mmCIF file of C-alpha atoms and ligand atoms in Angstrom:
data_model
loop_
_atom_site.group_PDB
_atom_site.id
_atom_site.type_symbol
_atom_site.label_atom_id
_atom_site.label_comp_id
_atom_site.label_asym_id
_atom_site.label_seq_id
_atom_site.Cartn_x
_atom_site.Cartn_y
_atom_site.Cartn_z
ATOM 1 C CA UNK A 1 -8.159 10.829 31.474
ATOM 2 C CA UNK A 2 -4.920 12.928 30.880
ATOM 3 C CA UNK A 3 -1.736 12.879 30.404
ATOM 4 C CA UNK A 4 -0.429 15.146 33.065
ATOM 5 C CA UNK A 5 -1.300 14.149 36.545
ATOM 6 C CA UNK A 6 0.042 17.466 38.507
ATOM 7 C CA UNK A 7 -3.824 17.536 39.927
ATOM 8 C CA UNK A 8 -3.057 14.025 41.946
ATOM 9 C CA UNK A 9 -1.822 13.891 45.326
ATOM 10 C CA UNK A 10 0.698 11.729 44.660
ATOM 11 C CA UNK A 11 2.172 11.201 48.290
ATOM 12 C CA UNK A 12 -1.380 10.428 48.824
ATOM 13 C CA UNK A 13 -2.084 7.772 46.793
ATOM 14 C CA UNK A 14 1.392 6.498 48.124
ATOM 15 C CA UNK A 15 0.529 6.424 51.258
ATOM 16 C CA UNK A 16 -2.848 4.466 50.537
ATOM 17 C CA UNK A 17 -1.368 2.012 48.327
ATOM 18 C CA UNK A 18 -3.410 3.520 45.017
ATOM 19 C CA UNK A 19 -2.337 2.777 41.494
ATOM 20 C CA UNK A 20 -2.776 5.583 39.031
ATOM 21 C CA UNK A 21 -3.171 5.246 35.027
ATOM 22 C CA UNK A 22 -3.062 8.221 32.771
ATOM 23 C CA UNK A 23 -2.755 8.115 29.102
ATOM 24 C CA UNK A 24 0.643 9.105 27.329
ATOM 25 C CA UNK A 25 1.681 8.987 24.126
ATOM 26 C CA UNK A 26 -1.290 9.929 22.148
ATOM 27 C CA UNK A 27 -1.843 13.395 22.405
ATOM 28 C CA UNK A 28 1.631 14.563 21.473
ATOM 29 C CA UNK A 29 0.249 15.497 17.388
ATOM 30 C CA UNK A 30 -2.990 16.628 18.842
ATOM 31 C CA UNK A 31 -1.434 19.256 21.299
ATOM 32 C CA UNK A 32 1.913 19.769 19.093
ATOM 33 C CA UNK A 33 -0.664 21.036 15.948
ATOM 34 C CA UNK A 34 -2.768 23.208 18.690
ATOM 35 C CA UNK A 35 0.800 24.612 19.865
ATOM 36 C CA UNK A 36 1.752 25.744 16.159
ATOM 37 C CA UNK A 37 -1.759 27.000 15.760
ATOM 38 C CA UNK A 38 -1.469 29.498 18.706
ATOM 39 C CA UNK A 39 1.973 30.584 17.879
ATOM 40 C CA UNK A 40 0.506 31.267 14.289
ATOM 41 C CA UNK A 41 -2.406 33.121 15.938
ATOM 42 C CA UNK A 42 -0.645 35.072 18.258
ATOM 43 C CA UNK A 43 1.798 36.115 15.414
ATOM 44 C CA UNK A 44 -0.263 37.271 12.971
ATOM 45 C CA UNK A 45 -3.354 38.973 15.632
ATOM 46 C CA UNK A 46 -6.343 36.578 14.678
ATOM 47 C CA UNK A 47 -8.194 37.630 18.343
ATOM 48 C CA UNK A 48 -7.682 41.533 17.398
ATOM 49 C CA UNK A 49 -8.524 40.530 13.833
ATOM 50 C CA UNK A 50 -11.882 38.727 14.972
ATOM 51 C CA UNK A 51 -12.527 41.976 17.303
ATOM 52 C CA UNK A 52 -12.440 43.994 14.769
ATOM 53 C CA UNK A 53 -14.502 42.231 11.791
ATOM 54 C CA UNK A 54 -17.132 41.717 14.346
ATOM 55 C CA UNK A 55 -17.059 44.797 15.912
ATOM 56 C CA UNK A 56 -17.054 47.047 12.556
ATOM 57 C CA UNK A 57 -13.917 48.155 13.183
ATOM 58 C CA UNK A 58 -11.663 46.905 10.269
ATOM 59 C CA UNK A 59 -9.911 49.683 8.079
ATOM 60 C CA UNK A 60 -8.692 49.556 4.644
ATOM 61 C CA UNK A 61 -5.167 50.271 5.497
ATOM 62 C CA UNK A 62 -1.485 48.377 4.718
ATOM 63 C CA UNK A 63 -0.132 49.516 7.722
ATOM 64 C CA UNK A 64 -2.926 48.114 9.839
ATOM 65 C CA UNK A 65 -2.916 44.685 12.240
ATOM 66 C CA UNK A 66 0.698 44.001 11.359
ATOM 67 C CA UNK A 67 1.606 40.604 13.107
ATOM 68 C CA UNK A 68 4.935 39.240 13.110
ATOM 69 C CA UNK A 69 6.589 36.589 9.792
ATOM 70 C CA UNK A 70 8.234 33.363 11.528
ATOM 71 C CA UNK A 71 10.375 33.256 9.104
ATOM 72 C CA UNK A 72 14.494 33.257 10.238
ATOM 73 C CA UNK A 73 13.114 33.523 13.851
ATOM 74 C CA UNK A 74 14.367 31.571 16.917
ATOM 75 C CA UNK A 75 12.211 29.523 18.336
ATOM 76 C CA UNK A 76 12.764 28.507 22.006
ATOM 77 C CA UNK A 77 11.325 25.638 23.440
ATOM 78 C CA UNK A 78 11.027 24.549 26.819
ATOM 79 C CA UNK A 79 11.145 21.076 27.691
ATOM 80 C CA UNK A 80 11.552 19.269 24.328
ATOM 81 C CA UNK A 81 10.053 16.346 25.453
ATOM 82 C CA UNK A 82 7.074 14.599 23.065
ATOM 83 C CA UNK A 83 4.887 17.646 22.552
ATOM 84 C CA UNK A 84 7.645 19.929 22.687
ATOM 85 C CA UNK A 85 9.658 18.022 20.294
ATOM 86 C CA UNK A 86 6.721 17.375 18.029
ATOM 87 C CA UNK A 87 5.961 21.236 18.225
ATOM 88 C CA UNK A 88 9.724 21.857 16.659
ATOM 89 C CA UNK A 89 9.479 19.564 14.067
ATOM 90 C CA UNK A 90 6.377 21.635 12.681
ATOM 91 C CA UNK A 91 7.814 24.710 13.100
ATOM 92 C CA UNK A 92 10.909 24.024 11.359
ATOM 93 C CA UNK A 93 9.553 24.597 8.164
ATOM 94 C CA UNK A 94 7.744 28.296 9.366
ATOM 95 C CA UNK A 95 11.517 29.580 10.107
ATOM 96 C CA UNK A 96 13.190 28.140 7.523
ATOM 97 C CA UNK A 97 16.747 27.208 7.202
ATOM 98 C CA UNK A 98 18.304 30.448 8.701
ATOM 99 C CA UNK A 99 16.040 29.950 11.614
ATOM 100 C CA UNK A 100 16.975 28.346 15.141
ATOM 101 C CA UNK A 101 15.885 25.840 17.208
ATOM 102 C CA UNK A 102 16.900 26.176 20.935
ATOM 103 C CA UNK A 103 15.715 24.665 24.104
ATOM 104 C CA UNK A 104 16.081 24.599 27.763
ATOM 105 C CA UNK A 105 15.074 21.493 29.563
ATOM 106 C CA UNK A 106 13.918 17.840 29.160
ATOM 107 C CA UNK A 107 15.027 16.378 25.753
ATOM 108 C CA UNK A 108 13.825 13.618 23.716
ATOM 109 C CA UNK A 109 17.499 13.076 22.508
ATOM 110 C CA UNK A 110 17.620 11.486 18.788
ATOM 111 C CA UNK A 111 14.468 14.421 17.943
ATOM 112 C CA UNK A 112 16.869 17.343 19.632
ATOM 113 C CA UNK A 113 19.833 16.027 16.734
ATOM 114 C CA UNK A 114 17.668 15.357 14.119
ATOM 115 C CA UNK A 115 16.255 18.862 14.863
ATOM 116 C CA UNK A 116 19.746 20.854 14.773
ATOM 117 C CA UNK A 117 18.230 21.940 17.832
ATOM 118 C CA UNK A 118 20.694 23.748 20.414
ATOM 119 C CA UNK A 119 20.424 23.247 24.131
ATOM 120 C CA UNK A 120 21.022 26.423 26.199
ATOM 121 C CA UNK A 121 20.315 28.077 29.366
ATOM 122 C CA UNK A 122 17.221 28.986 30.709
ATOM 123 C CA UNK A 123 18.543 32.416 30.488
ATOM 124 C CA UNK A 124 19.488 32.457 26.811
ATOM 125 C CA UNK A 125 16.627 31.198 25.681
ATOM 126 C CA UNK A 126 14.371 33.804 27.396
ATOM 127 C CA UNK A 127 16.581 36.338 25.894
ATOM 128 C CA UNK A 128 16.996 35.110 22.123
ATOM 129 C CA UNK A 129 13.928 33.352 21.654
ATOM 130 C CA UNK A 130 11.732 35.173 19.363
ATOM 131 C CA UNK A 131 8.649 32.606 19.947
ATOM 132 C CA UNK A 132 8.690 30.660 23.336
ATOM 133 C CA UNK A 133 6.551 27.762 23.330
ATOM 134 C CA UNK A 134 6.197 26.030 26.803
ATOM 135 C CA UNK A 135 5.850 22.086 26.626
ATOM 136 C CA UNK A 136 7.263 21.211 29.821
ATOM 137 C CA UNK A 137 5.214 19.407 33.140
ATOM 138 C CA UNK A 138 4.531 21.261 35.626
ATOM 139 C CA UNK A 139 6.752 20.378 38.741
ATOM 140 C CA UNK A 140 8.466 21.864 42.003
ATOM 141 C CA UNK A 141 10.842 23.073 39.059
ATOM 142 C CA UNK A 142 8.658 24.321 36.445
ATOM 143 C CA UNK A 143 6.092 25.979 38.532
ATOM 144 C CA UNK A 144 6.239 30.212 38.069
ATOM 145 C CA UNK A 145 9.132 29.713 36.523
ATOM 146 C CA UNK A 146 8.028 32.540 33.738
ATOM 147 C CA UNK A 147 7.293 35.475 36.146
ATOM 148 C CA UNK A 148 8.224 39.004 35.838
ATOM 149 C CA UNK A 149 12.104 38.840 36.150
ATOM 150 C CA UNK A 150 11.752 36.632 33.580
ATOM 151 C CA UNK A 151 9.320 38.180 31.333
ATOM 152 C CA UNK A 152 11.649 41.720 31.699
ATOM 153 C CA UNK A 153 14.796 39.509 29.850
ATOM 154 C CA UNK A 154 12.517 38.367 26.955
ATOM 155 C CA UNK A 155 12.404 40.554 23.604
ATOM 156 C CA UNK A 156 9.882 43.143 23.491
ATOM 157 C CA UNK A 157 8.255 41.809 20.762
ATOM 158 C CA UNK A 158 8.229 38.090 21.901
ATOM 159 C CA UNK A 159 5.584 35.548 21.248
ATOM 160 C CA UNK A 160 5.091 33.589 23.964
ATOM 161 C CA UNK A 161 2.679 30.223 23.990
ATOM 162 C CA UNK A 162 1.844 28.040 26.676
ATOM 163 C CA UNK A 163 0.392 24.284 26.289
ATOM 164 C CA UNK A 164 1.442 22.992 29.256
ATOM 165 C CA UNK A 165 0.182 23.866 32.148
ATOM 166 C CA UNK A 166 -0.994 27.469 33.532
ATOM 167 C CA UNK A 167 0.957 26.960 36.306
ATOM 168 C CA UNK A 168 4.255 27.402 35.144
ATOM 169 C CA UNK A 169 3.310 31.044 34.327
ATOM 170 C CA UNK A 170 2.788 33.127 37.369
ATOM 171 C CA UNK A 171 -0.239 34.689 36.107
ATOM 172 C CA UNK A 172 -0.472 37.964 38.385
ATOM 173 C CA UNK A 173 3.320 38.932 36.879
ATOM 174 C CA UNK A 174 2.367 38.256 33.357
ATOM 175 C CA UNK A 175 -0.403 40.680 33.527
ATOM 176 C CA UNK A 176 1.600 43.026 35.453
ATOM 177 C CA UNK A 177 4.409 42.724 32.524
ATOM 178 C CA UNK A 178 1.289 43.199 29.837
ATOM 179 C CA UNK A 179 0.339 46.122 31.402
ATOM 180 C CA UNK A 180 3.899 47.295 31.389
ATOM 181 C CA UNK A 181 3.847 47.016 27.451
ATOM 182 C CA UNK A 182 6.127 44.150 27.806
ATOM 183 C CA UNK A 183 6.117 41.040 25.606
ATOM 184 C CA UNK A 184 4.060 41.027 21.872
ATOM 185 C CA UNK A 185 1.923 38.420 22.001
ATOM 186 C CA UNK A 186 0.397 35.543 23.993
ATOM 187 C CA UNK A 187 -1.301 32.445 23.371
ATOM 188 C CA UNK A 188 -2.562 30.171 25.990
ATOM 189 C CA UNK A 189 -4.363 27.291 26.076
ATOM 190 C CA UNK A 190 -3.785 26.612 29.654
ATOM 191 C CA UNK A 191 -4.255 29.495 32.779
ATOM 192 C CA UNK A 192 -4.993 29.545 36.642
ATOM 193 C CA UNK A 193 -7.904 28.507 37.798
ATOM 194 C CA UNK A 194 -9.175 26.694 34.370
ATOM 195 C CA UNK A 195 -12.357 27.646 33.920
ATOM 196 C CA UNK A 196 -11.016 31.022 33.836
ATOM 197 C CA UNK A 197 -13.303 33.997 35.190
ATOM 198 C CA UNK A 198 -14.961 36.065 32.176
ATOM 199 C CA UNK A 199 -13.746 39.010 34.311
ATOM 200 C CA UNK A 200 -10.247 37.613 34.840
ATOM 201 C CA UNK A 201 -7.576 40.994 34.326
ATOM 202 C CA UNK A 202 -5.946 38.237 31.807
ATOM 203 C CA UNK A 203 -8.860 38.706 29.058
ATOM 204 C CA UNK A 204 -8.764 42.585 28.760
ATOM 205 C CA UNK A 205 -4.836 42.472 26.806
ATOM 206 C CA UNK A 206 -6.185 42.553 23.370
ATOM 207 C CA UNK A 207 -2.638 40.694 21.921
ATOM 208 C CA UNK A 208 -3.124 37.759 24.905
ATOM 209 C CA UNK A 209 -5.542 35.119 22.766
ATOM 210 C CA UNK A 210 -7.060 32.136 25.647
ATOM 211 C CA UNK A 211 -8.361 29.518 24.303
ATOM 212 C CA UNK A 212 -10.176 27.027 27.153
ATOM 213 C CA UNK A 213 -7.663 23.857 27.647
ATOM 214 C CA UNK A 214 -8.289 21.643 23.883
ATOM 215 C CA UNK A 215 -5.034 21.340 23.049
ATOM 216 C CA UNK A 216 -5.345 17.655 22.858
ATOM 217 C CA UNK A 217 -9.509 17.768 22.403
ATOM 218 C CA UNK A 218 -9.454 15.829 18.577
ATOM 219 C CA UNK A 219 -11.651 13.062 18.325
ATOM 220 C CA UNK A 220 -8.780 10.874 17.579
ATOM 221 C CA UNK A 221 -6.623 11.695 20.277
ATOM 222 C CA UNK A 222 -9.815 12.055 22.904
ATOM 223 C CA UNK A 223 -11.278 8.401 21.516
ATOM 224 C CA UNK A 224 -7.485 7.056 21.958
ATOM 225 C CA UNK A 225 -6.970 8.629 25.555
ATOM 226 C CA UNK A 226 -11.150 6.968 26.205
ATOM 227 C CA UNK A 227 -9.429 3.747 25.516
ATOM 228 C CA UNK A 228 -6.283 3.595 27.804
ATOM 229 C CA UNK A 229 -7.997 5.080 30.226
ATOM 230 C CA UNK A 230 -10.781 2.282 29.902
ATOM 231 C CA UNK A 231 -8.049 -0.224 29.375
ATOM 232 C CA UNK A 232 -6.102 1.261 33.053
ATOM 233 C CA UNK A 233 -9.548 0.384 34.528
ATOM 234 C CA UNK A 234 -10.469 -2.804 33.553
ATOM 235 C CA UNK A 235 -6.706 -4.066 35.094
ATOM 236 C CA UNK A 236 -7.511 -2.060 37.806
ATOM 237 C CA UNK A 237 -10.719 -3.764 38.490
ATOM 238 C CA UNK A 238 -8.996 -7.221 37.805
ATOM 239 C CA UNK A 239 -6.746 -6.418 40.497
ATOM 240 C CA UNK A 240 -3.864 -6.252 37.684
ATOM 241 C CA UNK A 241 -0.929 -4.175 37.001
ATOM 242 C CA UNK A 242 -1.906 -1.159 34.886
ATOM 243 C CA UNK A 243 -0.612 -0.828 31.363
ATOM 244 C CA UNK A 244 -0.418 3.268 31.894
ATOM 245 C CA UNK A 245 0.452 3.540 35.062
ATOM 246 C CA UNK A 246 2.212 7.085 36.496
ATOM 247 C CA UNK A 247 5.318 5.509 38.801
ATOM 248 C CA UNK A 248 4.134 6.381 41.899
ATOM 249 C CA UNK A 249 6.828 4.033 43.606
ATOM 250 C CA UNK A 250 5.457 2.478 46.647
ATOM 251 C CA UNK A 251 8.633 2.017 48.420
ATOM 252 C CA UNK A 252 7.277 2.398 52.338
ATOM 253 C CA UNK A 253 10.461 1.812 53.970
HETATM 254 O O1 GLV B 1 -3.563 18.594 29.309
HETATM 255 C C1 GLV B 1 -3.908 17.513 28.974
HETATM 256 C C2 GLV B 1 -3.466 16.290 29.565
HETATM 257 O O2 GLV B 1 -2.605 16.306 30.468
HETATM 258 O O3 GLV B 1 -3.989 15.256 29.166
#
């Protein structure tokens, strides 16, 4: 019952003639609302913030727990796909209308104009983007394909929020870079190994806010994905074609 299917041995189930459903479509606003709700948390410090009510540690003080205002900021987005296109479209109105749009990657194309969205490199978008929001699959492409070369181009201050899949960050670099004092904050709703060891090195960066894979964990949107996947069963059962089906292309010439 997902979406993604990077967890299935595809050649596998090639190779034994398997069919495989998943359920698209209707967690796009589900996970696109979670995405703009990490970038917002990872902007403005709510994990520190938290900390610090709970702990007794919050100070009367202007200057203290400063986060970062979205507004005229570039937002980069990679892979600008359902989710990632969704994601835009709700953060338009956070940068306002000297704010960018730019993205690297898969592109819903009609969104991307209606957008003003720019496609770049991978390159300039790691170095311009003041919020990176990762919406791509993960794929022989995608995966550690934010790692420490890449995390030394991006802006000091950068926020940097991953939906997708935990993969696509190489985790040991990204700690590495933390511990550097690089990057300024980090939101992630998606890590490796998922459950994610209480002791992991990960938890200890008081600007890196985890939250445990819910991005699309609504009532709506689980009910909905309940119901394909119940639907992808039923036709499975019946020895029918699935109505969600992943193209697993059983060519076995
Ligand atoms: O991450 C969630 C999904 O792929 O459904």
């Amino acid at each position: 019952m997902s979406v993604g299917y990077d967890h299935v041995d595809l050649s596998e189930l090639r190779k034994r003639l398997i069919s495989l459903g998943h359920t698209p479509g209707v967690l796009t606003d589900a996970v696109a609302d979670f995405t703009v709700l990490l970038v917002l948390a990872a902007a403005r410090r709510i994990r520190e913030g938290f900390r610090a009510v709970e702990k007794g540690e919050w100070i009367l003080n202007t200057t203290w727990m400063l986060g970062v205002q979205l507004t005229n900021k570039t937002i980069g987005i990679v892979g600008l796909g359902r989710i990632g296109s969704a994601t835009a479209l709700r953060l338009k109105p956070f940068i306002g209308n000297n704010g960018k749009i730019i993205y690297f990657g898969r592109v819903e194309k009609p969104i991307a104009s209606s957008l003003g969205a720019t496609k770049v490199e991978f390159d300039t978008l790691i170095r311009e983007s003041d919020v990176i929001c990762i919406c791509c699959a993960l794929n022989e492409e995608t995966k550690e394909m934010f790692n420490y070369e890449v995390f030394k181009k991006m802006k000091s201050n950068v926020i940097l929020v991953n939906t997708a899949r935990g993969g696509i960050i190489r985790q040991d670099d990204l700690c590495r870079a933390l511990s550097e004092g690089m990057l300024g904050s980090v939101g992630l709703d998606v890590v490796t190994p998922e459950p994610l060891n209480p002791n992991d090195p990960l938890l200890k960066f008081d600007k890196v806010t985890v939250v445990p894979h819910i991005g699309s964990g609504t009532l709506e949107t689980r009910t909905m994905m309940a119901n394909i996947a119940i639907e992808n069963v039923l036709s499975g059962v019946r020895g029918e074609t699935l109505p969600h089906a992943v193209k697993v292309n059983f060519d076995t010439k």
